[in-house]
Amino acid sequence: MPNENVIGDFKPAKKGLGKVLGHLEAAIMDIIWKKGRVSVREVYDTLRLERRLAYTTVMTIMNRLADKGFLEKEKEGVAYFYTPVYTREEFNKSVVRQVIDGLLDEYADFAYSHFIQRIQEEDESRIEQLEQIIRAKQEKGE
Amino acid sequence: MTFSSFLHTFISYTFFGSSLAFLLSYLLIRVMRLEDVASKIRLMYLTLTIPLLAYAVWHVILPGLHVYPAIAPANPYLVSFFNIACQVGYWGSFLFKPAAALVAAAMVIRYALGVMVVCRLVKRNSLDPRDEGLEYELHVLVRTLCQQAGVAIPRIVLLDRPYCQAWTCGLLHPVVVLTTGLVEQLDRLELEAVLAHEIAHIKRKDYLTNWITAVLKDVTFFNPVSYWAATVLKTEQEKAADDLAVSFTGKPLVYGSTLIKVWRKTKEQLAPGVPVASTIPSSSFLTGRGTVALRVERIIEPPQVKIRGSRSLLAFVLILVNVGMVLAMVC
């Protein structure tokens, strides 16, 4: 399961992948998830059946998706091939997780009692001293 | 009684009542050496509730009984001061009245969203105690600790998250939430320490009082003293939960080392853009840096704290009566 932020902007009014990706990004990811390992040409040929767009546009978007970490890009001969880093399920789960974490953080935090409330600045040397005290007491059998 | 007059009085009472109660609490804690956690919690609750209590007594209960005490200062300077204090409430009500409905709606939406999100989490991630393996072990640990604490077994939620977190929430029925990151990275004794802390919160009903504190803090959002009092309250609640948890496990050194381990792990996992709930670095006005170090110190080298019950009660009554009388003179 991906650990990183997979969403930048969240657009609740949009449908499906459009909530977290641009409409062309979402269409490209859809194709790549169906086909697996693809070249820009393959994606372009699929997309131009339903819309007018330039080859360079598809290439730019796929490079952008690779920069965002959604696609892995590898060179084979003169062409580049792209494979999805996450499966569709992993991606969707990560989106849901991030949205819920964001909502929890924003709206539910007031009602929690945590084991550690806030990660504040701590005096590292004091923490290390305390660890030594604990170790010494444990060795004494306390 | 109109809404405007209620708002005007409430704002005056909040500014002066809570501020005076907070200041007196701070002084009396030092002068009377009220070092125990329970006294501080009691006084901070008083700070947050005194505006409402005073309003209820002077403007609802006593008039309802047709009792109209004439309390007025003799000193003309004090009269002027209290007139200004009342005027502050008037200006405040003028400012906030148009936004009052919006503020109330925002509060309701926030709480409702909070409840919805937690309910969703619980519905999808609750552990079935009949499952073998890790979930079953967790339930065994929780059951043992609950028996010791004398509380009913709460719902356990295991969240699939890589970071180390544990928290208790709920309104009428407590829920303990753990992350898979926590469960995977802690050994059995350390997990017991964390669970003991959460069950201590359940024993103290902190999951319920958190809501009360949140509402009190939100309705007095215009007064920074409310934030300070709520922050002190939370810190003392954590100390109280630590003390109770260690009494359940009988292992203060394991507890202390677990606190440090969870702090280190969470700090390592705080990467940019990772939405880790409730680990927003923030420095509190009163607790400041070093909360984890302070908690560990208290556990492994407990301070000799005398429970001064009669002094604590005296401080409570002194603040209640004096601040109450002052507020009667304000409006």
PDB file of N, CA and C in Angstrom, chain A residues 1-5 7 93 96-124 126-131 133-139 141-142, chain B residues 110-111 113-114 117 120-121 160-163 166-169 194 197-198 201 206 210-211 214 234 238 253 255-257 259-260 263-264 267 273 275 277-278 280-282 288-293 295 297 300:
ATOM      1  N   MET A   1       0.881  -1.188   0.000  1.00  0.00           N
ATOM      2  CA  MET A   1       0.000   0.000   0.000  1.00  0.00           C
ATOM      3  C   MET A   1       0.908   1.226   0.000  1.00  0.00           C
ATOM      4  N   PRO A   2       0.624   2.149  -0.865  1.00  0.00           N
ATOM      5  CA  PRO A   2       1.483   3.345  -0.904  1.00  0.00           C
ATOM      6  C   PRO A   2       1.362   4.143   0.374  1.00  0.00           C
ATOM      7  N   ASN A   3       2.489   4.667   0.805  1.00  0.00           N
ATOM      8  CA  ASN A   3       2.531   5.438   2.033  1.00  0.00           C
ATOM      9  C   ASN A   3       2.428   6.925   1.762  1.00  0.00           C
ATOM     10  N   GLU A   4       2.753   7.305   0.563  1.00  0.00           N
ATOM     11  CA  GLU A   4       2.875   8.723   0.268  1.00  0.00           C
ATOM     12  C   GLU A   4       1.514   9.332   0.013  1.00  0.00           C
ATOM     13  N   ASN A   5       1.535  10.661  -0.043  1.00  0.00           N
ATOM     14  CA  ASN A   5       0.366  11.401  -0.480  1.00  0.00           C
ATOM     15  C   ASN A   5       0.105  11.076  -1.936  1.00  0.00           C
ATOM     16  N   ILE A   7      -2.769  12.179  -3.325  1.00  0.00           N
ATOM     17  CA  ILE A   7      -3.651  13.225  -3.839  1.00  0.00           C
ATOM     18  C   ILE A   7      -3.082  14.600  -3.565  1.00  0.00           C
ATOM     19  N   LYS A  93      -7.636   2.945  -2.365  1.00  0.00           N
ATOM     20  CA  LYS A  93      -7.561   2.811  -0.892  1.00  0.00           C
ATOM     21  C   LYS A  93      -6.765   3.968  -0.318  1.00  0.00           C
ATOM     22  N   VAL A  96      -8.849   7.145  -0.280  1.00  0.00           N
ATOM     23  CA  VAL A  96      -9.844   7.099   0.804  1.00  0.00           C
ATOM     24  C   VAL A  96      -9.159   7.334   2.148  1.00  0.00           C
ATOM     25  N   ARG A  97      -8.030   6.666   2.336  1.00  0.00           N
ATOM     26  CA  ARG A  97      -7.285   6.788   3.594  1.00  0.00           C
ATOM     27  C   ARG A  97      -6.887   8.239   3.834  1.00  0.00           C
ATOM     28  N   GLN A  98      -6.365   8.886   2.816  1.00  0.00           N
ATOM     29  CA  GLN A  98      -5.916  10.262   2.985  1.00  0.00           C
ATOM     30  C   GLN A  98      -7.078  11.203   3.252  1.00  0.00           C
ATOM     31  N   VAL A  99      -8.198  10.966   2.573  1.00  0.00           N
ATOM     32  CA  VAL A  99      -9.350  11.846   2.800  1.00  0.00           C
ATOM     33  C   VAL A  99      -9.859  11.667   4.224  1.00  0.00           C
ATOM     34  N   ILE A 100      -9.945  10.412   4.663  1.00  0.00           N
ATOM     35  CA  ILE A 100     -10.451  10.163   6.023  1.00  0.00           C
ATOM     36  C   ILE A 100      -9.483  10.713   7.052  1.00  0.00           C
ATOM     37  N   ASP A 101      -8.192  10.501   6.842  1.00  0.00           N
ATOM     38  CA  ASP A 101      -7.206  11.039   7.784  1.00  0.00           C
ATOM     39  C   ASP A 101      -7.322  12.552   7.864  1.00  0.00           C
ATOM     40  N   GLY A 102      -7.519  13.164   6.701  1.00  0.00           N
ATOM     41  CA  GLY A 102      -7.667  14.618   6.687  1.00  0.00           C
ATOM     42  C   GLY A 102      -8.907  15.059   7.457  1.00  0.00           C
ATOM     43  N   LEU A 103     -10.009  14.349   7.261  1.00  0.00           N
ATOM     44  CA  LEU A 103     -11.254  14.684   7.964  1.00  0.00           C
ATOM     45  C   LEU A 103     -11.108  14.436   9.466  1.00  0.00           C
ATOM     46  N   LEU A 104     -10.479  13.326   9.817  1.00  0.00           N
ATOM     47  CA  LEU A 104     -10.258  13.031  11.235  1.00  0.00           C
ATOM     48  C   LEU A 104      -9.445  14.138  11.871  1.00  0.00           C
ATOM     49  N   ASP A 105      -8.387  14.492  11.168  1.00  0.00           N
ATOM     50  CA  ASP A 105      -7.478  15.502  11.677  1.00  0.00           C
ATOM     51  C   ASP A 105      -8.190  16.832  11.874  1.00  0.00           C
ATOM     52  N   GLU A 106      -9.029  17.172  10.889  1.00  0.00           N
ATOM     53  CA  GLU A 106      -9.670  18.472  10.908  1.00  0.00           C
ATOM     54  C   GLU A 106     -10.854  18.510  11.854  1.00  0.00           C
ATOM     55  N   TYR A 107     -11.656  17.470  11.858  1.00  0.00           N
ATOM     56  CA  TYR A 107     -12.944  17.548  12.526  1.00  0.00           C
ATOM     57  C   TYR A 107     -13.100  16.689  13.764  1.00  0.00           C
ATOM     58  N   ALA A 108     -12.298  15.668  13.912  1.00  0.00           N
ATOM     59  CA  ALA A 108     -12.562  14.764  15.028  1.00  0.00           C
ATOM     60  C   ALA A 108     -11.503  14.827  16.124  1.00  0.00           C
ATOM     61  N   ASP A 109     -10.415  15.540  15.866  1.00  0.00           N
ATOM     62  CA  ASP A 109      -9.298  15.535  16.798  1.00  0.00           C
ATOM     63  C   ASP A 109      -9.666  15.998  18.201  1.00  0.00           C
ATOM     64  N   PHE A 110     -10.635  16.941  18.299  1.00  0.00           N
ATOM     65  CA  PHE A 110     -11.009  17.490  19.601  1.00  0.00           C
ATOM     66  C   PHE A 110     -11.500  16.411  20.555  1.00  0.00           C
ATOM     67  N   ALA A 111     -12.039  15.325  19.980  1.00  0.00           N
ATOM     68  CA  ALA A 111     -12.710  14.334  20.824  1.00  0.00           C
ATOM     69  C   ALA A 111     -11.806  13.146  21.164  1.00  0.00           C
ATOM     70  N   TYR A 112     -10.506  13.275  20.864  1.00  0.00           N
ATOM     71  CA  TYR A 112      -9.623  12.137  21.097  1.00  0.00           C
ATOM     72  C   TYR A 112      -8.808  12.314  22.362  1.00  0.00           C
ATOM     73  N   SER A 113      -8.504  11.163  22.983  1.00  0.00           N
ATOM     74  CA  SER A 113      -7.469  11.136  24.008  1.00  0.00           C
ATOM     75  C   SER A 113      -6.368  10.247  23.447  1.00  0.00           C
ATOM     76  N   HIS A 114      -5.216  10.821  23.196  1.00  0.00           N
ATOM     77  CA  HIS A 114      -4.137  10.097  22.526  1.00  0.00           C
ATOM     78  C   HIS A 114      -3.131   9.543  23.499  1.00  0.00           C
ATOM     79  N   PHE A 115      -2.354   8.585  23.019  1.00  0.00           N
ATOM     80  CA  PHE A 115      -1.225   8.116  23.805  1.00  0.00           C
ATOM     81  C   PHE A 115      -0.159   9.210  23.829  1.00  0.00           C
ATOM     82  N   ILE A 116       0.112   9.789  22.654  1.00  0.00           N
ATOM     83  CA  ILE A 116       0.947  10.991  22.607  1.00  0.00           C
ATOM     84  C   ILE A 116       0.162  12.043  21.835  1.00  0.00           C
ATOM     85  N   GLN A 117      -0.143  13.151  22.538  1.00  0.00           N
ATOM     86  CA  GLN A 117      -1.082  14.132  21.992  1.00  0.00           C
ATOM     87  C   GLN A 117      -0.500  14.895  20.807  1.00  0.00           C
ATOM     88  N   ARG A 118       0.688  15.406  20.984  1.00  0.00           N
ATOM     89  CA  ARG A 118       1.318  16.236  19.958  1.00  0.00           C
ATOM     90  C   ARG A 118       2.777  15.860  19.849  1.00  0.00           C
ATOM     91  N   ILE A 119       3.281  15.887  18.628  1.00  0.00           N
ATOM     92  CA  ILE A 119       4.721  15.688  18.482  1.00  0.00           C
ATOM     93  C   ILE A 119       5.362  17.056  18.592  1.00  0.00           C
ATOM     94  N   GLN A 120       5.812  17.339  19.783  1.00  0.00           N
ATOM     95  CA  GLN A 120       6.430  18.641  19.993  1.00  0.00           C
ATOM     96  C   GLN A 120       7.939  18.487  19.988  1.00  0.00           C
ATOM     97  N   GLU A 121       8.580  19.615  20.036  1.00  0.00           N
ATOM     98  CA  GLU A 121      10.035  19.609  20.161  1.00  0.00           C
ATOM     99  C   GLU A 121      10.393  19.034  21.524  1.00  0.00           C
ATOM    100  N   GLU A 122      11.315  18.120  21.549  1.00  0.00           N
ATOM    101  CA  GLU A 122      11.784  17.557  22.811  1.00  0.00           C
ATOM    102  C   GLU A 122      13.276  17.790  22.911  1.00  0.00           C
ATOM    103  N   ASP A 123      13.744  17.868  24.144  1.00  0.00           N
ATOM    104  CA  ASP A 123      15.179  17.986  24.382  1.00  0.00           C
ATOM    105  C   ASP A 123      15.771  16.594  24.193  1.00  0.00           C
ATOM    106  N   GLU A 124      16.437  16.398  23.044  1.00  0.00           N
ATOM    107  CA  GLU A 124      16.942  15.065  22.673  1.00  0.00           C
ATOM    108  C   GLU A 124      17.893  14.527  23.735  1.00  0.00           C
ATOM    109  N   ARG A 126      17.869  15.159  26.909  1.00  0.00           N
ATOM    110  CA  ARG A 126      17.105  14.764  28.103  1.00  0.00           C
ATOM    111  C   ARG A 126      16.443  13.404  27.861  1.00  0.00           C
ATOM    112  N   ILE A 127      15.927  13.208  26.645  1.00  0.00           N
ATOM    113  CA  ILE A 127      15.304  11.925  26.297  1.00  0.00           C
ATOM    114  C   ILE A 127      16.345  10.808  26.409  1.00  0.00           C
ATOM    115  N   GLU A 128      17.549  11.065  25.896  1.00  0.00           N
ATOM    116  CA  GLU A 128      18.620  10.048  25.964  1.00  0.00           C
ATOM    117  C   GLU A 128      18.999   9.760  27.417  1.00  0.00           C
ATOM    118  N   GLN A 129      19.046  10.813  28.244  1.00  0.00           N
ATOM    119  CA  GLN A 129      19.326  10.622  29.683  1.00  0.00           C
ATOM    120  C   GLN A 129      18.281   9.725  30.320  1.00  0.00           C
ATOM    121  N   LEU A 130      17.021  10.004  29.977  1.00  0.00           N
ATOM    122  CA  LEU A 130      15.926   9.217  30.554  1.00  0.00           C
ATOM    123  C   LEU A 130      16.026   7.759  30.107  1.00  0.00           C
ATOM    124  N   GLU A 131      16.413   7.559  28.836  1.00  0.00           N
ATOM    125  CA  GLU A 131      16.578   6.184  28.350  1.00  0.00           C
ATOM    126  C   GLU A 131      17.676   5.470  29.136  1.00  0.00           C
ATOM    127  N   ILE A 133      18.599   6.150  32.209  1.00  0.00           N
ATOM    128  CA  ILE A 133      18.085   5.908  33.579  1.00  0.00           C
ATOM    129  C   ILE A 133      17.210   4.652  33.576  1.00  0.00           C
ATOM    130  N   ILE A 134      16.366   4.549  32.549  1.00  0.00           N
ATOM    131  CA  ILE A 134      15.473   3.386  32.446  1.00  0.00           C
ATOM    132  C   ILE A 134      16.299   2.114  32.329  1.00  0.00           C
ATOM    133  N   ARG A 135      17.320   2.154  31.443  1.00  0.00           N
ATOM    134  CA  ARG A 135      18.163   0.953  31.237  1.00  0.00           C
ATOM    135  C   ARG A 135      18.857   0.568  32.537  1.00  0.00           C
ATOM    136  N   ALA A 136      19.392   1.570  33.242  1.00  0.00           N
ATOM    137  CA  ALA A 136      20.122   1.299  34.498  1.00  0.00           C
ATOM    138  C   ALA A 136      19.178   0.673  35.536  1.00  0.00           C
ATOM    139  N   LYS A 137      17.958   1.224  35.621  1.00  0.00           N
ATOM    140  CA  LYS A 137      17.001   0.678  36.604  1.00  0.00           C
ATOM    141  C   LYS A 137      16.590  -0.739  36.228  1.00  0.00           C
ATOM    142  N   GLN A 138      16.440  -0.983  34.911  1.00  0.00           N
ATOM    143  CA  GLN A 138      16.036  -2.327  34.466  1.00  0.00           C
ATOM    144  C   GLN A 138      17.147  -3.333  34.778  1.00  0.00           C
ATOM    145  N   GLU A 139      18.419  -2.895  34.621  1.00  0.00           N
ATOM    146  CA  GLU A 139      19.527  -3.806  34.926  1.00  0.00           C
ATOM    147  C   GLU A 139      19.592  -4.122  36.407  1.00  0.00           C
ATOM    148  N   GLY A 141      17.099  -4.481  38.159  1.00  0.00           N
ATOM    149  CA  GLY A 141      15.950  -5.349  38.444  1.00  0.00           C
ATOM    150  C   GLY A 141      14.777  -4.606  39.048  1.00  0.00           C
ATOM    151  N   GLU A 142      14.726  -3.310  38.845  1.00  0.00           N
ATOM    152  CA  GLU A 142      13.607  -2.539  39.422  1.00  0.00           C
ATOM    153  C   GLU A 142      12.352  -2.703  38.595  1.00  0.00           C
TER     154      GLU A 142
ATOM    155  N   ARG B 110     -19.030  20.613  12.393  1.00  0.00           N
ATOM    156  CA  ARG B 110     -17.736  20.045  12.775  1.00  0.00           C
ATOM    157  C   ARG B 110     -17.933  18.801  13.636  1.00  0.00           C
ATOM    158  N   TYR B 111     -18.823  18.918  14.634  1.00  0.00           N
ATOM    159  CA  TYR B 111     -19.034  17.778  15.518  1.00  0.00           C
ATOM    160  C   TYR B 111     -19.683  16.620  14.756  1.00  0.00           C
ATOM    161  N   LEU B 113     -19.518  15.966  11.548  1.00  0.00           N
ATOM    162  CA  LEU B 113     -18.522  15.360  10.653  1.00  0.00           C
ATOM    163  C   LEU B 113     -17.583  14.466  11.446  1.00  0.00           C
ATOM    164  N   GLY B 114     -17.177  14.956  12.593  1.00  0.00           N
ATOM    165  CA  GLY B 114     -16.281  14.178  13.453  1.00  0.00           C
ATOM    166  C   GLY B 114     -16.913  12.849  13.830  1.00  0.00           C
ATOM    167  N   VAL B 117     -17.241  10.496  10.669  1.00  0.00           N
ATOM    168  CA  VAL B 117     -15.970   9.899  10.244  1.00  0.00           C
ATOM    169  C   VAL B 117     -15.569   8.781  11.199  1.00  0.00           C
ATOM    170  N   ARG B 120     -17.757   5.743  10.721  1.00  0.00           N
ATOM    171  CA  ARG B 120     -17.392   5.032   9.500  1.00  0.00           C
ATOM    172  C   ARG B 120     -16.159   4.153   9.745  1.00  0.00           C
ATOM    173  N   LEU B 121     -15.193   4.732  10.441  1.00  0.00           N
ATOM    174  CA  LEU B 121     -13.980   3.985  10.756  1.00  0.00           C
ATOM    175  C   LEU B 121     -14.304   2.755  11.596  1.00  0.00           C
ATOM    176  N   ASP B 160      -5.480   0.500   9.285  1.00  0.00           N
ATOM    177  CA  ASP B 160      -4.334   0.138   8.456  1.00  0.00           C
ATOM    178  C   ASP B 160      -3.549   1.399   8.102  1.00  0.00           C
ATOM    179  N   ARG B 161      -2.645   1.773   8.995  1.00  0.00           N
ATOM    180  CA  ARG B 161      -1.818   2.953   8.797  1.00  0.00           C
ATOM    181  C   ARG B 161      -0.390   2.593   9.196  1.00  0.00           C
ATOM    182  N   PRO B 162       0.608   3.136   8.502  1.00  0.00           N
ATOM    183  CA  PRO B 162       1.986   2.734   8.817  1.00  0.00           C
ATOM    184  C   PRO B 162       2.550   3.401  10.081  1.00  0.00           C
ATOM    185  N   TYR B 163       1.931   4.483  10.519  1.00  0.00           N
ATOM    186  CA  TYR B 163       2.499   5.221  11.657  1.00  0.00           C
ATOM    187  C   TYR B 163       1.976   4.687  12.982  1.00  0.00           C
ATOM    188  N   ALA B 166      -2.313   5.691  18.754  1.00  0.00           N
ATOM    189  CA  ALA B 166      -3.386   5.060  19.526  1.00  0.00           C
ATOM    190  C   ALA B 166      -4.204   6.171  20.139  1.00  0.00           C
ATOM    191  N   TRP B 167      -5.500   6.020  20.083  1.00  0.00           N
ATOM    192  CA  TRP B 167      -6.338   7.008  20.733  1.00  0.00           C
ATOM    193  C   TRP B 167      -7.675   6.415  21.134  1.00  0.00           C
ATOM    194  N   THR B 168      -8.326   7.111  22.060  1.00  0.00           N
ATOM    195  CA  THR B 168      -9.649   6.692  22.532  1.00  0.00           C
ATOM    196  C   THR B 168     -10.635   7.783  22.166  1.00  0.00           C
ATOM    197  N   CYS B 169     -11.783   7.388  21.702  1.00  0.00           N
ATOM    198  CA  CYS B 169     -12.811   8.366  21.371  1.00  0.00           C
ATOM    199  C   CYS B 169     -14.167   7.743  21.670  1.00  0.00           C
ATOM    200  N   VAL B 194       0.529   0.824  26.138  1.00  0.00           N
ATOM    201  CA  VAL B 194      -0.311   1.745  25.350  1.00  0.00           C
ATOM    202  C   VAL B 194      -1.788   1.476  25.638  1.00  0.00           C
ATOM    203  N   HIS B 197      -2.924   2.787  28.935  1.00  0.00           N
ATOM    204  CA  HIS B 197      -3.151   4.243  28.881  1.00  0.00           C
ATOM    205  C   HIS B 197      -4.534   4.540  28.324  1.00  0.00           C
ATOM    206  N   GLU B 198      -4.892   3.840  27.245  1.00  0.00           N
ATOM    207  CA  GLU B 198      -6.208   4.112  26.627  1.00  0.00           C
ATOM    208  C   GLU B 198      -7.326   3.675  27.565  1.00  0.00           C
ATOM    209  N   HIS B 201      -7.985   6.158  30.181  1.00  0.00           N
ATOM    210  CA  HIS B 201      -8.850   7.241  29.688  1.00  0.00           C
ATOM    211  C   HIS B 201     -10.305   6.822  29.764  1.00  0.00           C
ATOM    212  N   ASP B 206     -12.662  10.131  30.019  1.00  0.00           N
ATOM    213  CA  ASP B 206     -12.112  11.277  29.290  1.00  0.00           C
ATOM    214  C   ASP B 206     -12.722  11.390  27.896  1.00  0.00           C
ATOM    215  N   ASN B 210     -13.953  15.040  26.995  1.00  0.00           N
ATOM    216  CA  ASN B 210     -13.340  15.737  25.859  1.00  0.00           C
ATOM    217  C   ASN B 210     -14.382  16.511  25.068  1.00  0.00           C
ATOM    218  N   TRP B 211     -15.555  15.920  24.914  1.00  0.00           N
ATOM    219  CA  TRP B 211     -16.635  16.599  24.190  1.00  0.00           C
ATOM    220  C   TRP B 211     -17.068  17.862  24.940  1.00  0.00           C
ATOM    221  N   ALA B 214     -14.509  20.449  24.554  1.00  0.00           N
ATOM    222  CA  ALA B 214     -14.523  20.996  23.195  1.00  0.00           C
ATOM    223  C   ALA B 214     -15.669  21.998  23.034  1.00  0.00           C
ATOM    224  N   LYS B 234      -5.965  19.184  29.116  1.00  0.00           N
ATOM    225  CA  LYS B 234      -5.554  18.004  28.336  1.00  0.00           C
ATOM    226  C   LYS B 234      -4.246  17.424  28.876  1.00  0.00           C
ATOM    227  N   GLU B 238      -3.657  13.708  30.568  1.00  0.00           N
ATOM    228  CA  GLU B 238      -2.683  12.711  30.112  1.00  0.00           C
ATOM    229  C   GLU B 238      -1.853  12.206  31.288  1.00  0.00           C
ATOM    230  N   LEU B 253       8.797   1.362  34.202  1.00  0.00           N
ATOM    231  CA  LEU B 253       9.950   1.503  33.300  1.00  0.00           C
ATOM    232  C   LEU B 253       9.565   1.127  31.867  1.00  0.00           C
ATOM    233  N   TYR B 255       6.596   1.368  30.676  1.00  0.00           N
ATOM    234  CA  TYR B 255       5.711   2.461  30.246  1.00  0.00           C
ATOM    235  C   TYR B 255       6.521   3.645  29.746  1.00  0.00           C
ATOM    236  N   GLY B 256       7.537   4.018  30.543  1.00  0.00           N
ATOM    237  CA  GLY B 256       8.379   5.159  30.156  1.00  0.00           C
ATOM    238  C   GLY B 256       9.102   4.909  28.841  1.00  0.00           C
ATOM    239  N   SER B 257       9.672   3.714  28.684  1.00  0.00           N
ATOM    240  CA  SER B 257      10.412   3.425  27.453  1.00  0.00           C
ATOM    241  C   SER B 257       9.455   3.331  26.268  1.00  0.00           C
ATOM    242  N   LEU B 259       6.704   5.136  25.885  1.00  0.00           N
ATOM    243  CA  LEU B 259       6.403   6.539  25.525  1.00  0.00           C
ATOM    244  C   LEU B 259       7.487   7.071  24.594  1.00  0.00           C
ATOM    245  N   ILE B 260       8.750   6.835  24.978  1.00  0.00           N
ATOM    246  CA  ILE B 260       9.870   7.344  24.178  1.00  0.00           C
ATOM    247  C   ILE B 260       9.889   6.657  22.812  1.00  0.00           C
ATOM    248  N   TRP B 263       7.136   7.965  20.581  1.00  0.00           N
ATOM    249  CA  TRP B 263       7.485   9.338  20.169  1.00  0.00           C
ATOM    250  C   TRP B 263       8.514   9.315  19.047  1.00  0.00           C
ATOM    251  N   ARG B 264       9.572   8.476  19.213  1.00  0.00           N
ATOM    252  CA  ARG B 264      10.629   8.411  18.187  1.00  0.00           C
ATOM    253  C   ARG B 264      10.057   7.904  16.865  1.00  0.00           C
ATOM    254  N   LYS B 267       7.879  10.456  15.157  1.00  0.00           N
ATOM    255  CA  LYS B 267       8.699  11.548  14.644  1.00  0.00           C
ATOM    256  C   LYS B 267       9.387  11.148  13.344  1.00  0.00           C
ATOM    257  N   GLY B 273       3.753  16.014   3.877  1.00  0.00           N
ATOM    258  CA  GLY B 273       2.581  15.575   3.136  1.00  0.00           C
ATOM    259  C   GLY B 273       1.936  14.328   3.661  1.00  0.00           C
ATOM    260  N   PRO B 275      -0.424  12.686   5.965  1.00  0.00           N
ATOM    261  CA  PRO B 275      -1.468  13.212   6.850  1.00  0.00           C
ATOM    262  C   PRO B 275      -1.620  12.344   8.086  1.00  0.00           C
ATOM    263  N   ALA B 277      -2.897  11.956  11.535  1.00  0.00           N
ATOM    264  CA  ALA B 277      -3.906  12.636  12.348  1.00  0.00           C
ATOM    265  C   ALA B 277      -3.343  13.018  13.695  1.00  0.00           C
ATOM    266  N   SER B 278      -3.558  14.246  14.103  1.00  0.00           N
ATOM    267  CA  SER B 278      -3.230  14.726  15.438  1.00  0.00           C
ATOM    268  C   SER B 278      -1.758  14.728  15.755  1.00  0.00           C
ATOM    269  N   ILE B 280       0.161  17.216  14.574  1.00  0.00           N
ATOM    270  CA  ILE B 280       0.578  18.513  14.043  1.00  0.00           C
ATOM    271  C   ILE B 280       1.528  19.136  15.045  1.00  0.00           C
ATOM    272  N   PRO B 281       2.745  19.427  14.631  1.00  0.00           N
ATOM    273  CA  PRO B 281       3.652  20.043  15.591  1.00  0.00           C
ATOM    274  C   PRO B 281       3.097  21.389  16.022  1.00  0.00           C
ATOM    275  N   SER B 282       2.944  21.552  17.293  1.00  0.00           N
ATOM    276  CA  SER B 282       2.449  22.837  17.774  1.00  0.00           C
ATOM    277  C   SER B 282       3.003  23.065  19.157  1.00  0.00           C
ATOM    278  N   GLY B 288       4.317  23.944  26.437  1.00  0.00           N
ATOM    279  CA  GLY B 288       5.573  24.199  25.748  1.00  0.00           C
ATOM    280  C   GLY B 288       6.275  22.942  25.291  1.00  0.00           C
ATOM    281  N   ARG B 289       7.567  22.993  25.246  1.00  0.00           N
ATOM    282  CA  ARG B 289       8.365  21.861  24.794  1.00  0.00           C
ATOM    283  C   ARG B 289       8.434  20.795  25.860  1.00  0.00           C
ATOM    284  N   GLY B 290       8.867  19.615  25.409  1.00  0.00           N
ATOM    285  CA  GLY B 290       9.287  18.610  26.379  1.00  0.00           C
ATOM    286  C   GLY B 290       8.184  17.897  27.106  1.00  0.00           C
ATOM    287  N   THR B 291       6.991  17.729  26.480  1.00  0.00           N
ATOM    288  CA  THR B 291       5.898  17.039  27.164  1.00  0.00           C
ATOM    289  C   THR B 291       6.239  15.581  27.396  1.00  0.00           C
ATOM    290  N   VAL B 292       6.803  14.909  26.381  1.00  0.00           N
ATOM    291  CA  VAL B 292       7.108  13.486  26.518  1.00  0.00           C
ATOM    292  C   VAL B 292       8.153  13.291  27.619  1.00  0.00           C
ATOM    293  N   ALA B 293       9.204  14.107  27.611  1.00  0.00           N
ATOM    294  CA  ALA B 293      10.247  13.995  28.640  1.00  0.00           C
ATOM    295  C   ALA B 293       9.645  14.172  30.043  1.00  0.00           C
ATOM    296  N   ARG B 295       6.557  13.629  30.966  1.00  0.00           N
ATOM    297  CA  ARG B 295       5.713  12.478  31.324  1.00  0.00           C
ATOM    298  C   ARG B 295       6.573  11.293  31.735  1.00  0.00           C
ATOM    299  N   GLU B 297       9.629  11.371  32.929  1.00  0.00           N
ATOM    300  CA  GLU B 297      10.242  11.679  34.241  1.00  0.00           C
ATOM    301  C   GLU B 297       9.286  11.386  35.384  1.00  0.00           C
ATOM    302  N   ILE B 300       8.973   7.449  35.794  1.00  0.00           N
ATOM    303  CA  ILE B 300      10.093   6.642  36.264  1.00  0.00           C
ATOM    304  C   ILE B 300      10.678   7.189  37.572  1.00  0.00           C
TER     305      ILE B 300
END
